[in-house]
Coordinates of N, CA and C in Angstrom, one line a residue:
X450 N 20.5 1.8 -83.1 CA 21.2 2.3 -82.0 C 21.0 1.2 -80.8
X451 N 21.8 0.6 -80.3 CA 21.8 -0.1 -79.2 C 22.3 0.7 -77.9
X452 N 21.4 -0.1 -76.6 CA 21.4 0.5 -75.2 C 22.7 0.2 -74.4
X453 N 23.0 0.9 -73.7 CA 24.6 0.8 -73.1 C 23.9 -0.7 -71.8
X454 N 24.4 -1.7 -71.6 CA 24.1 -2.3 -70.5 C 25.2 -2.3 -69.7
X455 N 24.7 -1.3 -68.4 CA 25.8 -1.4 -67.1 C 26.2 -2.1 -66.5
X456 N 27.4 -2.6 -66.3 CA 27.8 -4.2 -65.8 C 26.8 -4.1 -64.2
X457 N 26.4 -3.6 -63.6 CA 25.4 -3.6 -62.5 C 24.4 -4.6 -62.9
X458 N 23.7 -4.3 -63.8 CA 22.7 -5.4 -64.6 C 23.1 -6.5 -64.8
X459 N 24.3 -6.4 -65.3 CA 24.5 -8.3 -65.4 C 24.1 -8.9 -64.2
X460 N 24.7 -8.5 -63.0 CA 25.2 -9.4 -61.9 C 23.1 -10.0 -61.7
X461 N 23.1 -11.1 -60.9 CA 22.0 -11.4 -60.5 C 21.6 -10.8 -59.4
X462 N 20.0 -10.8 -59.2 CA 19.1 -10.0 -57.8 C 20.0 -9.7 -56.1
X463 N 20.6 -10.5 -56.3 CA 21.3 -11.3 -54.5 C 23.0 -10.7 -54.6
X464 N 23.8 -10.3 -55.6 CA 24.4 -10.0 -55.6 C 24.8 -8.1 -56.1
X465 N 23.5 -7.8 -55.8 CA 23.1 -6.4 -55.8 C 23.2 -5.3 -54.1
X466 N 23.2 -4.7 -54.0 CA 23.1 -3.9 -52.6 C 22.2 -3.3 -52.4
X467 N 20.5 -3.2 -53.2 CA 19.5 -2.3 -53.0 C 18.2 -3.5 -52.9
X468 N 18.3 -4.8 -53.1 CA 17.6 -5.5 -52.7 C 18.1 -5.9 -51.3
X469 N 18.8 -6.6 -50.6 CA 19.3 -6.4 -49.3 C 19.1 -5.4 -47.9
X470 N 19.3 -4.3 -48.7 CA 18.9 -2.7 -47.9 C 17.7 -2.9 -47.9
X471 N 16.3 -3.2 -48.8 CA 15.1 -3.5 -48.6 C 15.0 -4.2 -47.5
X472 N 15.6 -5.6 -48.0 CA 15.3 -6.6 -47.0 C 15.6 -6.7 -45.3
X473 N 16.6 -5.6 -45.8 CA 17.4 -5.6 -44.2 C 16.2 -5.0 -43.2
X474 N 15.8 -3.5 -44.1 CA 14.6 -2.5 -42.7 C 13.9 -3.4 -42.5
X475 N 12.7 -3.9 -42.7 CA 11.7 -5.2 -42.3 C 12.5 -6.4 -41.4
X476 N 13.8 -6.6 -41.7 CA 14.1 -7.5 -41.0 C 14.6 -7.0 -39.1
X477 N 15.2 -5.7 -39.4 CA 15.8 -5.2 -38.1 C 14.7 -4.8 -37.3
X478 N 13.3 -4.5 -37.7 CA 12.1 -4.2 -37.3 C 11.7 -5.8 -36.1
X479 N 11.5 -6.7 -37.2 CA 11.2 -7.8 -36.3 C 12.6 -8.2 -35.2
X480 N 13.3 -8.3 -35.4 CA 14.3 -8.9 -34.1 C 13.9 -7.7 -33.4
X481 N 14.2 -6.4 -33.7 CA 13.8 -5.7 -32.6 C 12.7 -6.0 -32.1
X482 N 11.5 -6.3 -32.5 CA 9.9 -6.5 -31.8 C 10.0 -7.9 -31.0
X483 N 10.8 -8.6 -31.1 CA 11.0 -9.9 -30.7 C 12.0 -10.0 -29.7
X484 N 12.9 -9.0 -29.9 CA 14.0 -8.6 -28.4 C 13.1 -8.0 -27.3
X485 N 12.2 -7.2 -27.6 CA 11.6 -6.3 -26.9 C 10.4 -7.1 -26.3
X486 N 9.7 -8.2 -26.8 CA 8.7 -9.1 -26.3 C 9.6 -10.1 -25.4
X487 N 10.6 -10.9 -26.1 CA 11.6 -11.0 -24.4 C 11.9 -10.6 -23.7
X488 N 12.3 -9.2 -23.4 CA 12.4 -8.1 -22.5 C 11.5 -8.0 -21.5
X489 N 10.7 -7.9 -21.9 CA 8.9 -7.5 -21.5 C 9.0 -8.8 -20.6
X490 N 8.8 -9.9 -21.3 CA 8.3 -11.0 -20.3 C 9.8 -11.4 -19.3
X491 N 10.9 -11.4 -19.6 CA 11.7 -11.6 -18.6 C 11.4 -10.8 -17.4
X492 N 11.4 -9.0 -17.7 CA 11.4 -8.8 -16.5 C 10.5 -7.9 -16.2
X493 N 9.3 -8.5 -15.7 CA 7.9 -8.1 -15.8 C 7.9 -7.8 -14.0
X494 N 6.8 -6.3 -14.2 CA 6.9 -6.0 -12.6 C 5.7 -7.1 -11.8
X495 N 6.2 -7.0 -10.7 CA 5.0 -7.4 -9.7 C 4.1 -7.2 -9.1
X496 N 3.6 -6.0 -9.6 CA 2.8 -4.8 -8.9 C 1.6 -5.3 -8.5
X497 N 1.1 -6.3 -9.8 CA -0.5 -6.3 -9.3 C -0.5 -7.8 -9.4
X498 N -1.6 -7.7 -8.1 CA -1.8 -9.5 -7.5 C -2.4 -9.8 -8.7
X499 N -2.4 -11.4 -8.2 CA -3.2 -12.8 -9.0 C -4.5 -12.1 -8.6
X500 N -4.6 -12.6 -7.0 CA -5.5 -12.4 -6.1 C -6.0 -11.5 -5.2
X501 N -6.6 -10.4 -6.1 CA -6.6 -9.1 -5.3 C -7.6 -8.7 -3.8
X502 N -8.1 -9.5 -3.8 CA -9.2 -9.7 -3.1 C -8.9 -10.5 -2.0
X503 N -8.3 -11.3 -1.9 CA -7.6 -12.0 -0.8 C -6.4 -11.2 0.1
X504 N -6.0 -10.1 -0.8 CA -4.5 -9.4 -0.7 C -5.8 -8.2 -0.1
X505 N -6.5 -7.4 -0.5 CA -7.0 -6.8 0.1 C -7.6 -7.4 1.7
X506 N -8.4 -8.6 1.4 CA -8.8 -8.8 3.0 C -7.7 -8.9 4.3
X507 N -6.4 -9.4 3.6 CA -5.2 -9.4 4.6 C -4.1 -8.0 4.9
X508 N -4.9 -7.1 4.3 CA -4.2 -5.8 3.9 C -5.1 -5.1 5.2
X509 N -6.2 -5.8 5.4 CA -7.2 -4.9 6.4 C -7.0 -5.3 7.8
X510 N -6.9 -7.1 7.7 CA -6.0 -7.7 9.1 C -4.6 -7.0 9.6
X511 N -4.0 -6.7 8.7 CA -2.6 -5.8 8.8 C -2.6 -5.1 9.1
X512 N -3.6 -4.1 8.5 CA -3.8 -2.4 9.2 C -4.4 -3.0 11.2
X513 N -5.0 -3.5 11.0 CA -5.3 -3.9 12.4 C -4.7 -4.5 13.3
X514 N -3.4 -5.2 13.1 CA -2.4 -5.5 13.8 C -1.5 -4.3 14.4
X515 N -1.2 -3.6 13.1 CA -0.8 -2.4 13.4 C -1.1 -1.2 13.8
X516 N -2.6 -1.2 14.0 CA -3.3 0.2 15.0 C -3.4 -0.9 16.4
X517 N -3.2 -2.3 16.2 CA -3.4 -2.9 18.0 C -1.5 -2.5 18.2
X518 N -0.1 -2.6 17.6 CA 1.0 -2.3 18.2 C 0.9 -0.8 18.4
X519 N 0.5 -0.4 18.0 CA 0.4 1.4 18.0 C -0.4 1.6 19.7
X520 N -1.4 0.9 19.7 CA -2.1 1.0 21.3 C -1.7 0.7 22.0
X521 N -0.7 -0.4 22.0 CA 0.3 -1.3 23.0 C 1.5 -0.5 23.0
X522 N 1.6 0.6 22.0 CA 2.9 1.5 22.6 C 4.2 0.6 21.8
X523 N 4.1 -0.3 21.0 CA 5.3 -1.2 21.1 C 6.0 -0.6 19.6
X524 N 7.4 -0.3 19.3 CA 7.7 0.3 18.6 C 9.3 -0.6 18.4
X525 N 10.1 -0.4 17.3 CA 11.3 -1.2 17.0 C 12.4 -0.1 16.1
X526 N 13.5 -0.7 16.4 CA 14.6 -0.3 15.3 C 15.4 -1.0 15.0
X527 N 15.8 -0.9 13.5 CA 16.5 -2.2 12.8 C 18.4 -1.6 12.4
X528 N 18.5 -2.6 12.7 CA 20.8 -2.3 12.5 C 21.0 -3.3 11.5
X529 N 21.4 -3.1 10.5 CA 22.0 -4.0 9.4 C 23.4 -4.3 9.1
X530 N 24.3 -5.0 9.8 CA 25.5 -5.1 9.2 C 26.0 -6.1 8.9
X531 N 26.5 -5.7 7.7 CA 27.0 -7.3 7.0 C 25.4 -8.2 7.0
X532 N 25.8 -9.1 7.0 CA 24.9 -10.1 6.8 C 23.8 -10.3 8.5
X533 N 24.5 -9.8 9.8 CA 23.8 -9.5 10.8 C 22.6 -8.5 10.9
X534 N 21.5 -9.0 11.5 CA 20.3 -7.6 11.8 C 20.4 -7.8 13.2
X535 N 19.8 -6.8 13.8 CA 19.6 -6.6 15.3 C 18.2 -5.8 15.1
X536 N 17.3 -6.2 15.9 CA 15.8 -5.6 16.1 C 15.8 -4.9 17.8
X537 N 15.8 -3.8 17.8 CA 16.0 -3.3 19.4 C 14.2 -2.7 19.6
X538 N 13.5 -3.4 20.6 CA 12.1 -3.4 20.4 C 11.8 -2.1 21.7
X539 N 10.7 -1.6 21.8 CA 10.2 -0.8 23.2 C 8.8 -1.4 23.0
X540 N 8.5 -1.7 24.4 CA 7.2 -1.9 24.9 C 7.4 -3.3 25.3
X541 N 5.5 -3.9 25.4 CA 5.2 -5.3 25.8 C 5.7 -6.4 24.8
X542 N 6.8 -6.5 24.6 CA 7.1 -7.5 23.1 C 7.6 -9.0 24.2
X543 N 6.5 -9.9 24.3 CA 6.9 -11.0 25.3 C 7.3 -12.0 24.6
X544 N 7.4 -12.0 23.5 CA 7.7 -13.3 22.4 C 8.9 -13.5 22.4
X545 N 9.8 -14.6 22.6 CA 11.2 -15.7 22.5 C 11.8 -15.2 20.9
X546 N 10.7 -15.1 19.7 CA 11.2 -15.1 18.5 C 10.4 -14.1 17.8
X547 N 10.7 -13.3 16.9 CA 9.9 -12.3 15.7 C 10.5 -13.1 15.0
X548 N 9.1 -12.8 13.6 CA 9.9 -13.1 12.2 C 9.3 -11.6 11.4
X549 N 10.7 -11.1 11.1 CA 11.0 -9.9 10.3 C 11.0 -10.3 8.4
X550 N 9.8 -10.0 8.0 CA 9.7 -9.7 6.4 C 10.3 -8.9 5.6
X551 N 11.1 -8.9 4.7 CA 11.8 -8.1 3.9 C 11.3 -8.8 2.7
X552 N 11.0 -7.3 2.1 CA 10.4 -7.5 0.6 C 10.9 -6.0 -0.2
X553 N 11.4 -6.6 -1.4 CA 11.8 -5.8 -2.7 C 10.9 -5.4 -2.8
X554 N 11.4 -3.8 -3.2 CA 10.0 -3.0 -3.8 C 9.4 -3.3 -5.1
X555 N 9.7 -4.0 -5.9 CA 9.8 -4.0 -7.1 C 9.6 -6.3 -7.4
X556 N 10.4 -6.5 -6.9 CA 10.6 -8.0 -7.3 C 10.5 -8.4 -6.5
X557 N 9.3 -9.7 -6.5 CA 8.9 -10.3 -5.5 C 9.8 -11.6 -5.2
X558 N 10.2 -12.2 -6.0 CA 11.2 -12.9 -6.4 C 12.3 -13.0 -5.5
X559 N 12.6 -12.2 -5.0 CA 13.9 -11.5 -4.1 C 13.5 -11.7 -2.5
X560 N 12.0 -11.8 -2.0 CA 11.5 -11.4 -1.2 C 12.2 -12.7 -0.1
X561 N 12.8 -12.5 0.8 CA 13.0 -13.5 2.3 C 12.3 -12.6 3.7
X562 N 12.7 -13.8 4.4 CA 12.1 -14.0 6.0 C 13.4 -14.5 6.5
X563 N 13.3 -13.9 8.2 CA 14.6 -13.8 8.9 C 13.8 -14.0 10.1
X564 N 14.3 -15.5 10.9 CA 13.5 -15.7 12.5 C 14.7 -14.9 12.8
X565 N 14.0 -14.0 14.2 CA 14.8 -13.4 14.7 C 14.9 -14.0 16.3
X566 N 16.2 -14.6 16.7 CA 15.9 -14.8 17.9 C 15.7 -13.7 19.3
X567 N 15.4 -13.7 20.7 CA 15.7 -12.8 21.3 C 17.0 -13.1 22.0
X568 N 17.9 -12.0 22.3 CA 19.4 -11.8 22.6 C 19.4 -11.5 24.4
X569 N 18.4 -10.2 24.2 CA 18.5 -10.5 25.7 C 17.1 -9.7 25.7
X570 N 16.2 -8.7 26.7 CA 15.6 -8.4 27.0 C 15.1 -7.4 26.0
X571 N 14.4 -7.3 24.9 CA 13.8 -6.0 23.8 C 15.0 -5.9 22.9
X572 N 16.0 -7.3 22.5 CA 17.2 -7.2 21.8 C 16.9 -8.3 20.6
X573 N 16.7 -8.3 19.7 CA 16.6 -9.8 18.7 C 17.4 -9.5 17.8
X574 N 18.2 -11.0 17.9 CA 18.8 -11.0 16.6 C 19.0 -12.1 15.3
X575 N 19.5 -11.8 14.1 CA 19.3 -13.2 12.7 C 20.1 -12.9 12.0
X576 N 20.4 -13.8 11.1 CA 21.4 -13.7 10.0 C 20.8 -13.7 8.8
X577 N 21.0 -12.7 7.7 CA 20.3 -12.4 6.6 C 20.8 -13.4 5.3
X578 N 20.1 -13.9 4.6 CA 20.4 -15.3 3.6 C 21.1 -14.2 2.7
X579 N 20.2 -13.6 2.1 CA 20.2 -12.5 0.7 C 20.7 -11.0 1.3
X580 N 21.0 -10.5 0.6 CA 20.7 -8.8 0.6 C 19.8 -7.8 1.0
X581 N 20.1 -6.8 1.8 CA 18.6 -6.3 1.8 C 19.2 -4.8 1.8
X582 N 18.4 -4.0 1.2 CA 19.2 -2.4 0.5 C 18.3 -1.7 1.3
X583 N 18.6 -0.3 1.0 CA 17.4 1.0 1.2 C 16.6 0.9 0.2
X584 N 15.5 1.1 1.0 CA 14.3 1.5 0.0 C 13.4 -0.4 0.2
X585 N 13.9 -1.4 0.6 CA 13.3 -2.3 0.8 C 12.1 -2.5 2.1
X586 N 10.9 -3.3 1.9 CA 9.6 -2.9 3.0 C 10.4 -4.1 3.8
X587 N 10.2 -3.4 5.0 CA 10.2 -4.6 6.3 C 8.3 -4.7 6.9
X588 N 8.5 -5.8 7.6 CA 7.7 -6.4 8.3 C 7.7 -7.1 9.4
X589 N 7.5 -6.4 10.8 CA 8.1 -7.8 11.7 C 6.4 -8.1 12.6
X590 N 6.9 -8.9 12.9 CA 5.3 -9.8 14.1 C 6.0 -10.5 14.7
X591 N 5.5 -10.9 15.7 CA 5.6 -12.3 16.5 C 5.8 -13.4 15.7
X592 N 6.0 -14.2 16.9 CA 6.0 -15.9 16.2 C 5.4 -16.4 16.2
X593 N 4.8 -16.0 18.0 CA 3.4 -16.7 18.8 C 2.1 -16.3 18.4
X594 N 1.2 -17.0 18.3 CA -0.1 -16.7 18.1 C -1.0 -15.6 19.3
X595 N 0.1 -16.0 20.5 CA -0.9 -15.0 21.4 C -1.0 -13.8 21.3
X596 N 0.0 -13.1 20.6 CA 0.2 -11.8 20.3 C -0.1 -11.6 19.0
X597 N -1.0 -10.3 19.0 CA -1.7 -9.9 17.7 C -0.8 -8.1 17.3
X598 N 0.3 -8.2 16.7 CA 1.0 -7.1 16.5 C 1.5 -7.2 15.0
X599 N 1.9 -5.9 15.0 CA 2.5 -5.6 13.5 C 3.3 -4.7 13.3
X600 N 4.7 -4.3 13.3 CA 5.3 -3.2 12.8 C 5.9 -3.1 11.5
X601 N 6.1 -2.3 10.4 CA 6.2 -2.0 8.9 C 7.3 -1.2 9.0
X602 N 8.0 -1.1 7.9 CA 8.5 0.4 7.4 C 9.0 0.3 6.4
X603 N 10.1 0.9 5.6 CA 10.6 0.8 4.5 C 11.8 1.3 5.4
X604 N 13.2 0.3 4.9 CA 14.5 0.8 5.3 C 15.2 1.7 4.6
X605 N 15.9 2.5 5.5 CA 16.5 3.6 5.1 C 18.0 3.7 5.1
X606 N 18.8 4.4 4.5 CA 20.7 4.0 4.4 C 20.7 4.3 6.1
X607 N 20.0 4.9 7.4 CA 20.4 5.1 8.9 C 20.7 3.2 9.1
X608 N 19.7 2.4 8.7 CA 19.6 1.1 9.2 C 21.1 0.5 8.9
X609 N 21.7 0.7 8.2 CA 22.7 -0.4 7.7 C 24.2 0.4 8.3
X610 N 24.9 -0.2 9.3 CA 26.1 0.1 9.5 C 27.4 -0.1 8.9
X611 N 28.5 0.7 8.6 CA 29.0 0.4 7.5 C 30.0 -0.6 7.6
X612 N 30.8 -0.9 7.3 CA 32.2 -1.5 7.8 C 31.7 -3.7 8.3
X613 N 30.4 -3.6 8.1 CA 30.1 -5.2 8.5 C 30.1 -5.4 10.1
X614 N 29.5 -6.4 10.2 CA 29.4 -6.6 11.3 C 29.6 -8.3 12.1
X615 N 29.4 -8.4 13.2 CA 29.0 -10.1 13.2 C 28.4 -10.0 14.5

């Protein structure tokens, strides 16, 4: 008695469909682990410093600029339109120029600085290079060394006027 051979058997290993299907799960496994390690390192957060210890000592100078603007009464509000900001200040703010810090919550990468000139009396104004959204940290200080101040906040959708500005 001879065995029936199914023409399936003739064909050779590579022109089969159940070695392929093997080959394929193991393979869809690594591109994915390899998509996902580019992923990872492209867009990696910035949460935590190189230098934490250095960021800590200037995190303590900062809180103390800003319990010295808080004594001095001096307080600000920021207008965003279009590409214009306007800084409208209260108190002793004797300085010609602020420079206002904007920083992404997330990507440091993103982060600019804006001199702000003075306009007229507790009025400064600058032109913004980049973008700056809600939910982004501000920072403003002086220019001048003789003043020791600090104001902070995180902007909110009130900051940004809509329709542009100049």
């Amino acid at each position: 008695m001879q065995a029936h051979i199914s023409s399936e058997d003739e064909r050779p290993w590579f022109r089969q469909f159940w070695p392929w299907f093997l080959i394929l799960l193991p393979a869809s496994v690594v591109i994915a682990g390899v998509s996902m390690v580019f992923i990872a390192a492209e867009g990696a957060d910035d949460l935590v410093a190189d230098e934490y210890y250095k960021r800590g000592l200037e995190i303590n100078r900062e809180l103390a600029r800003e319990e010295n603007a808080e004594r001095l009464g001096i307080s600000a509000g920021l207008q965003i339109a279009g590409d214009s900001i306007t800084v409208l200040t209260r108190g002793p703010v004797s300085s010609a120029q602020l420079l206002l810090e904007l920083s992404h919550p997330m990507e440091a990468d993103r982060d600019f600085q804006v001199m702000l000139l003075e306009s007229t009396p507790g009025e400064y104004r600058g032109r913004l290079q980049d973008g700056a959204a809600p939910r982004w940290h501000w920072t403003l200080s002086p220019q001048s060394d003789d003043e020791s101040w600090q104001l902070s906040g995180v902007l909110g959708s009130a900051e940004f006027v809509r329709g542009g500005g100049g």
